[in-house]
């Protein structure tokens, strides 16, 4: 059995991750955290997570320090600030991590990478297996189509998402830029409004829609006179991310310290 702590267990991803850990058969839910003041803190884990199997009277805590000692792997899908605090705790205790949080600033990302340097950590903007295949395909398509094709990245998520564009959309754009041998930060254009002039040939456009309860939709368009190609991933539920994160959990528990992403977990390098 691999012992798992889920941080942010009251959240959309945290709930589903905890439920799937309980159903897994090879992973044990040994603790969970929530934001101080969240209604789940102090309540029994089984109550918070629901499902058929009850996890006895282990309470949800607001301090990862209290439960990290029981964990082989800590799974974190929360906020950048909370993830940085949890990374410092895991680093001190030498506990592996699986991190899906998005929306880090450049400085936060550097701090996070430094904090997890000595532990095994899988960090990915999208844990879905099919999306990770798409990361490979969009780079290859960009390389084949080349500079004759305009590229635009479109993503759509639920109304509650706080960061834009999504971490996955950024990764898609990075892979496209790599395929075209461009530096994304120099060519990216976020949305367009007003007298923006004709499209430049080298720019990569990015657009974010926020509506309803969409789990996540990503498309990369390649257009030239007479045709366009759309490569699209459509998440129908959060299970695609949660199941990928559990796959990453088994990988993190069994691997040497290092910073990995889903391409490592899936053998896509
Ligand atoms: P959410 O808002 O539903 O859940 C986040 C939870 O974290 C909340 O319950 C919040 O109270 C909790 N939290 C905040 N601070 C905390 C703290 N200090 N300690 C413990 N818990 C704390 O959001 P969500 O939709 O579940 O997404 C969470 C994150 O995961 C976002 O950054 C989102 O973009 C990302 N995400 C990544 C993937 C992926 O595959 N990598 C997939 C889906 C979502």
Short mmCIF file of C-alpha atoms and ligand atoms in Angstrom, two decimals:
data_model
loop_
_atom_site.label_atom_id
_atom_site.label_comp_id
_atom_site.label_asym_id
_atom_site.label_seq_id
_atom_site.Cartn_x
_atom_site.Cartn_y
_atom_site.Cartn_z
CA UNK A 1 0.00 0.00 0.00
CA UNK A 2 1.12 3.56 -0.78
CA UNK A 3 0.00 6.06 1.87
CA UNK A 4 -1.46 9.27 0.45
CA UNK A 5 -2.39 12.70 1.88
CA UNK A 6 -4.66 14.88 -0.28
CA UNK A 7 -4.31 18.66 0.20
CA UNK A 8 -7.30 20.87 -0.61
CA UNK A 9 -9.70 17.95 -0.06
CA UNK A 10 -12.74 20.26 -0.09
CA UNK A 11 -11.98 21.45 -3.63
CA UNK A 12 -13.27 20.12 -6.95
CA UNK A 13 -10.10 18.14 -7.68
CA UNK A 14 -9.38 17.30 -4.02
CA UNK A 15 -12.77 15.63 -3.59
CA UNK A 16 -12.42 13.47 -6.67
CA UNK A 17 -8.78 12.60 -5.91
CA UNK A 18 -9.68 11.46 -2.39
CA UNK A 19 -12.63 9.40 -3.66
CA UNK A 20 -10.49 7.67 -6.30
CA UNK A 21 -7.74 6.97 -3.73
CA UNK A 22 -10.37 5.24 -1.57
CA UNK A 23 -11.56 3.18 -4.55
CA UNK A 24 -8.07 2.32 -5.80
CA UNK A 25 -7.20 -0.81 -3.82
CA UNK A 26 -3.46 -0.02 -3.77
CA UNK A 27 -3.48 3.51 -2.31
CA UNK A 28 -4.44 4.37 1.29
CA UNK A 29 -5.93 7.76 2.24
CA UNK A 30 -4.06 8.56 5.48
CA UNK A 31 -4.90 12.26 5.79
CA UNK A 32 -6.17 15.41 4.14
CA UNK A 33 -5.86 19.17 4.51
CA UNK A 34 -7.97 22.24 3.84
CA UNK A 35 -7.58 25.98 4.15
CA UNK A 36 -7.79 27.28 7.77
CA UNK A 37 -11.41 28.27 8.36
CA UNK A 38 -12.77 25.89 5.69
CA UNK A 39 -15.84 24.01 6.92
CA UNK A 40 -14.10 20.64 6.30
CA UNK A 41 -11.34 21.30 8.87
CA UNK A 42 -11.86 19.17 12.00
CA UNK A 43 -14.49 16.98 10.34
CA UNK A 44 -13.99 13.24 9.81
CA UNK A 45 -12.37 12.47 6.48
CA UNK A 46 -15.02 9.90 5.59
CA UNK A 47 -17.74 12.53 6.01
CA UNK A 48 -15.95 15.07 3.86
CA UNK A 49 -15.06 12.68 1.06
CA UNK A 50 -18.32 10.73 1.01
CA UNK A 51 -18.58 7.50 -0.93
CA UNK A 52 -19.30 4.02 0.40
CA UNK A 53 -16.13 3.47 2.38
CA UNK A 54 -15.67 5.47 5.59
CA UNK A 55 -12.19 6.49 6.65
CA UNK A 56 -12.94 6.23 10.37
CA UNK A 57 -12.42 9.28 12.50
CA UNK A 58 -9.27 10.77 10.97
CA UNK A 59 -9.95 14.51 10.85
CA UNK A 60 -9.16 16.94 8.07
CA UNK A 61 -6.43 19.33 9.25
CA UNK A 62 -5.33 22.80 8.16
CA UNK A 63 -1.66 21.97 8.83
CA UNK A 64 0.13 19.47 6.60
CA UNK A 65 2.85 19.11 9.30
CA UNK A 66 0.37 17.11 11.39
CA UNK A 67 -0.11 14.36 8.78
CA UNK A 68 2.92 14.44 6.48
CA UNK A 69 4.72 11.85 8.64
CA UNK A 70 2.14 9.19 7.64
CA UNK A 71 2.41 9.87 3.91
CA UNK A 72 4.49 8.29 1.16
CA UNK A 73 3.06 10.85 -1.30
CA UNK A 74 1.28 14.20 -0.81
CA UNK A 75 -1.08 15.23 -3.64
CA UNK A 76 -1.64 18.99 -4.03
CA UNK A 77 -4.22 20.67 -6.29
CA UNK A 78 -4.79 23.97 -4.45
CA UNK A 79 -3.41 27.51 -4.93
CA UNK A 80 0.18 28.59 -5.72
CA UNK A 81 0.60 30.11 -2.21
CA UNK A 82 -0.67 26.99 -0.42
CA UNK A 83 1.40 24.75 -2.70
CA UNK A 84 4.59 26.65 -1.82
CA UNK A 85 3.91 26.15 1.91
CA UNK A 86 3.22 22.44 1.35
CA UNK A 87 6.35 22.03 -0.80
CA UNK A 88 8.47 23.39 2.08
CA UNK A 89 6.84 20.90 4.49
CA UNK A 90 7.40 17.94 2.13
CA UNK A 91 10.97 19.03 1.48
CA UNK A 92 11.73 19.07 5.23
CA UNK A 93 10.21 15.61 5.73
CA UNK A 94 11.58 14.14 2.47
CA UNK A 95 8.07 13.18 1.29
CA UNK A 96 7.25 12.74 -2.42
CA UNK A 97 4.70 15.08 -4.04
CA UNK A 98 2.28 15.14 -6.96
CA UNK A 99 1.37 18.74 -7.81
CA UNK A 100 -1.34 19.86 -10.24
CA UNK A 101 -1.76 23.47 -9.07
CA UNK A 102 -1.56 26.03 -11.90
CA UNK A 103 -1.25 29.82 -12.03
CA UNK A 104 2.25 30.24 -10.54
CA UNK A 105 4.04 33.51 -11.26
CA UNK A 106 7.62 33.27 -12.53
CA UNK A 107 8.99 33.94 -9.02
CA UNK A 108 6.64 31.42 -7.42
CA UNK A 109 7.66 28.81 -9.97
CA UNK A 110 11.35 29.35 -9.23
CA UNK A 111 10.66 29.10 -5.48
CA UNK A 112 8.65 25.91 -5.99
CA UNK A 113 11.35 24.26 -8.10
CA UNK A 114 13.95 25.12 -5.47
CA UNK A 115 11.77 23.76 -2.64
CA UNK A 116 11.19 20.35 -4.27
CA UNK A 117 14.76 19.92 -5.53
CA UNK A 118 15.61 17.17 -3.02
CA UNK A 119 12.41 15.10 -3.23
CA UNK A 120 10.55 13.07 -5.83
CA UNK A 121 7.93 15.39 -7.36
CA UNK A 122 5.64 15.05 -10.37
CA UNK A 123 4.46 18.52 -11.45
CA UNK A 124 2.23 18.85 -14.50
CA UNK A 125 -0.22 21.44 -15.82
CA UNK A 126 -2.45 18.62 -17.03
CA UNK A 127 -2.48 15.05 -15.72
CA UNK A 128 -4.73 13.62 -18.44
CA UNK A 129 -3.05 10.91 -20.50
CA UNK A 130 -4.67 12.01 -23.77
CA UNK A 131 -3.68 15.65 -23.20
CA UNK A 132 -0.08 14.59 -22.76
CA UNK A 133 -0.27 12.79 -26.11
CA UNK A 134 -1.64 16.06 -27.55
CA UNK A 135 1.39 17.97 -26.18
CA UNK A 136 3.55 15.76 -28.40
CA UNK A 137 1.25 15.95 -31.44
CA UNK A 138 0.97 19.77 -31.52
CA UNK A 139 4.75 20.15 -31.60
CA UNK A 140 5.06 17.63 -34.40
CA UNK A 141 2.23 19.28 -36.42
CA UNK A 142 3.86 22.71 -35.99
CA UNK A 143 7.19 21.35 -37.19
CA UNK A 144 5.63 19.76 -40.29
CA UNK A 145 3.32 22.69 -41.20
CA UNK A 146 5.99 25.29 -40.49
CA UNK A 147 5.83 29.06 -40.89
CA UNK A 148 3.15 29.02 -43.62
CA UNK A 149 0.43 28.26 -41.05
CA UNK A 150 -0.96 30.71 -38.47
CA UNK A 151 -1.37 29.12 -35.04
CA UNK A 152 -4.01 30.00 -32.43
CA UNK A 153 -4.67 28.27 -29.08
CA UNK A 154 -8.20 28.33 -27.66
CA UNK A 155 -9.22 27.03 -24.23
CA UNK A 156 -12.50 26.89 -22.31
CA UNK A 157 -13.05 26.19 -18.61
CA UNK A 158 -15.70 26.49 -15.89
CA UNK A 159 -16.65 29.90 -14.52
CA UNK A 160 -14.77 29.33 -11.22
CA UNK A 161 -11.28 29.02 -12.70
CA UNK A 162 -9.08 31.82 -11.35
CA UNK A 163 -6.09 31.80 -13.74
CA UNK A 164 -5.95 32.38 -17.51
CA UNK A 165 -4.83 31.13 -19.89
CA UNK A 166 -4.85 27.64 -18.39
CA UNK A 167 -1.57 25.93 -17.57
CA UNK A 168 -2.37 23.37 -20.27
CA UNK A 169 -2.97 26.06 -22.90
CA UNK A 170 0.39 27.58 -22.02
CA UNK A 171 2.07 24.17 -22.33
CA UNK A 172 0.40 23.63 -25.74
CA UNK A 173 1.64 27.04 -26.92
CA UNK A 174 5.14 26.26 -25.61
CA UNK A 175 5.21 22.98 -27.54
CA UNK A 176 4.01 24.73 -30.73
CA UNK A 177 6.67 27.42 -30.27
CA UNK A 178 9.31 24.71 -29.80
CA UNK A 179 8.16 23.02 -33.03
CA UNK A 180 8.44 26.35 -34.87
CA UNK A 181 11.73 27.29 -33.18
CA UNK A 182 10.21 30.46 -31.73
CA UNK A 183 10.44 31.92 -28.23
CA UNK A 184 6.84 31.91 -26.94
CA UNK A 185 7.24 35.00 -24.75
CA UNK A 186 8.33 37.00 -27.82
CA UNK A 187 5.48 35.90 -30.12
CA UNK A 188 2.46 35.24 -27.88
CA UNK A 189 -0.60 37.52 -28.30
CA UNK A 190 -3.33 37.20 -25.64
CA UNK A 191 -6.77 37.98 -27.07
CA UNK A 192 -7.25 40.84 -29.50
CA UNK A 193 -9.21 44.05 -29.13
CA UNK A 194 -9.44 47.31 -31.06
CA UNK A 195 -7.24 48.43 -33.96
CA UNK A 196 -4.69 45.65 -33.66
CA UNK A 197 -3.75 45.64 -37.34
CA UNK A 198 -3.19 42.61 -39.54
CA UNK A 199 -2.02 39.42 -37.93
CA UNK A 200 1.75 39.09 -37.99
CA UNK A 201 2.98 35.82 -39.45
CA UNK A 202 4.97 34.66 -36.44
CA UNK A 203 2.56 35.45 -33.61
CA UNK A 204 0.84 32.67 -31.66
CA UNK A 205 -2.62 33.76 -30.46
CA UNK A 206 -4.13 32.61 -27.15
CA UNK A 207 -7.75 32.90 -26.08
CA UNK A 208 -9.59 31.86 -22.90
CA UNK A 209 -13.35 31.28 -22.51
CA UNK A 210 -14.96 30.89 -19.06
CA UNK A 211 -18.44 29.42 -18.88
CA UNK A 212 -20.66 27.08 -16.90
CA UNK A 213 -19.11 23.91 -15.54
CA UNK A 214 -16.79 22.90 -18.39
CA UNK A 215 -14.04 20.59 -17.10
CA UNK A 216 -11.60 21.79 -19.78
CA UNK A 217 -11.46 22.12 -23.56
CA UNK A 218 -8.30 22.90 -25.54
CA UNK A 219 -7.79 23.38 -29.28
CA UNK A 220 -4.79 24.27 -31.36
CA UNK A 221 -5.65 25.65 -34.82
CA UNK A 222 -3.21 25.79 -37.75
CA UNK A 223 -4.54 27.88 -40.63
CA UNK A 224 -3.32 28.73 -44.13
CA UNK A 225 -5.25 29.93 -47.22
CA UNK A 226 -7.75 27.21 -48.16
CA UNK A 227 -7.66 25.07 -45.02
CA UNK A 228 -7.24 24.80 -41.30
CA UNK A 229 -6.42 21.95 -38.98
CA UNK A 230 -7.80 21.71 -35.43
CA UNK A 231 -6.21 19.40 -32.84
CA UNK A 232 -8.57 19.24 -29.88
CA UNK A 233 -8.76 17.71 -26.43
CA UNK A 234 -12.07 17.62 -24.62
CA UNK A 235 -12.20 16.67 -20.91
CA UNK A 236 -15.65 15.27 -20.10
CA UNK A 237 -14.98 15.13 -16.35
CA UNK A 238 -12.19 15.70 -13.81
CA UNK A 239 -11.55 11.96 -13.68
CA UNK A 240 -9.08 12.24 -16.55
CA UNK A 241 -6.87 14.50 -14.38
CA UNK A 242 -7.48 12.62 -11.13
CA UNK A 243 -6.73 9.17 -12.59
CA UNK A 244 -3.55 10.54 -14.20
CA UNK A 245 -2.55 12.06 -10.85
CA UNK A 246 -2.97 8.65 -9.17
CA UNK A 247 -0.76 7.13 -11.86
CA UNK A 248 1.79 9.85 -11.06
CA UNK A 249 1.41 9.03 -7.34
CA UNK A 250 2.50 5.42 -7.92
CA UNK A 251 5.42 6.71 -10.03
CA UNK A 252 6.48 9.28 -7.41
CA UNK A 253 6.40 6.68 -4.63
CA UNK A 254 8.72 4.38 -6.57
CA UNK A 255 11.18 6.78 -8.16
CA UNK A 256 14.40 8.59 -7.20
CA UNK A 257 14.25 12.25 -6.07
CA UNK A 258 13.84 14.61 -9.01
CA UNK A 259 11.34 16.90 -10.72
CA UNK A 260 9.23 14.98 -13.23
CA UNK A 261 6.17 15.63 -15.36
CA UNK A 262 3.56 13.39 -17.00
CA UNK A 263 5.80 12.75 -20.00
CA UNK A 264 8.12 10.90 -17.58
CA UNK A 265 5.25 9.03 -15.93
CA UNK A 266 3.83 7.96 -19.31
CA UNK A 267 7.21 7.21 -20.91
CA UNK A 268 6.65 9.85 -23.63
CA UNK A 269 10.18 11.29 -23.61
P1 LIG B 1 -10.91 24.48 -6.10
O1 LIG B 1 -10.94 25.93 -5.80
O2 LIG B 1 -12.20 23.74 -6.26
O3 LIG B 1 -10.07 23.71 -4.97
C1 LIG B 1 -8.91 24.20 -4.36
C2 LIG B 1 -9.01 23.82 -2.89
O4 LIG B 1 -7.77 24.14 -2.24
C3 LIG B 1 -10.11 24.63 -2.16
O5 LIG B 1 -11.00 23.73 -1.50
C4 LIG B 1 -9.33 25.49 -1.20
O6 LIG B 1 -10.02 25.76 0.01
C5 LIG B 1 -8.10 24.61 -0.97
N1 LIG B 1 -7.01 25.34 -0.35
C6 LIG B 1 -6.64 26.64 -0.54
N2 LIG B 1 -5.63 26.96 0.29
C7 LIG B 1 -5.35 25.85 1.02
C8 LIG B 1 -4.43 25.55 2.05
N3 LIG B 1 -3.58 26.49 2.52
N4 LIG B 1 -4.40 24.29 2.56
C9 LIG B 1 -5.24 23.34 2.11
N5 LIG B 1 -6.17 23.58 1.14
C10 LIG B 1 -6.23 24.81 0.62
O7 LIG B 1 -10.02 24.32 -7.40
P2 LIG B 1 -9.85 23.04 -8.33
O8 LIG B 1 -10.72 23.18 -9.53
O9 LIG B 1 -9.90 21.80 -7.52
O10 LIG B 1 -8.35 23.29 -8.86
C11 LIG B 1 -7.27 23.40 -7.96
C12 LIG B 1 -5.99 23.69 -8.74
O11 LIG B 1 -5.69 22.57 -9.58
C13 LIG B 1 -6.07 24.90 -9.70
O12 LIG B 1 -4.82 25.53 -9.73
C14 LIG B 1 -6.41 24.27 -11.03
O13 LIG B 1 -6.03 25.05 -12.13
C15 LIG B 1 -5.57 23.01 -10.94
N6 LIG B 1 -5.99 21.91 -11.82
C16 LIG B 1 -4.97 21.23 -12.39
C17 LIG B 1 -5.27 20.12 -13.18
C18 LIG B 1 -4.11 19.34 -13.75
O14 LIG B 1 -4.35 18.32 -14.43
N7 LIG B 1 -2.87 19.73 -13.46
C19 LIG B 1 -6.60 19.73 -13.38
C20 LIG B 1 -7.60 20.47 -12.76
C21 LIG B 1 -7.29 21.56 -11.96
#
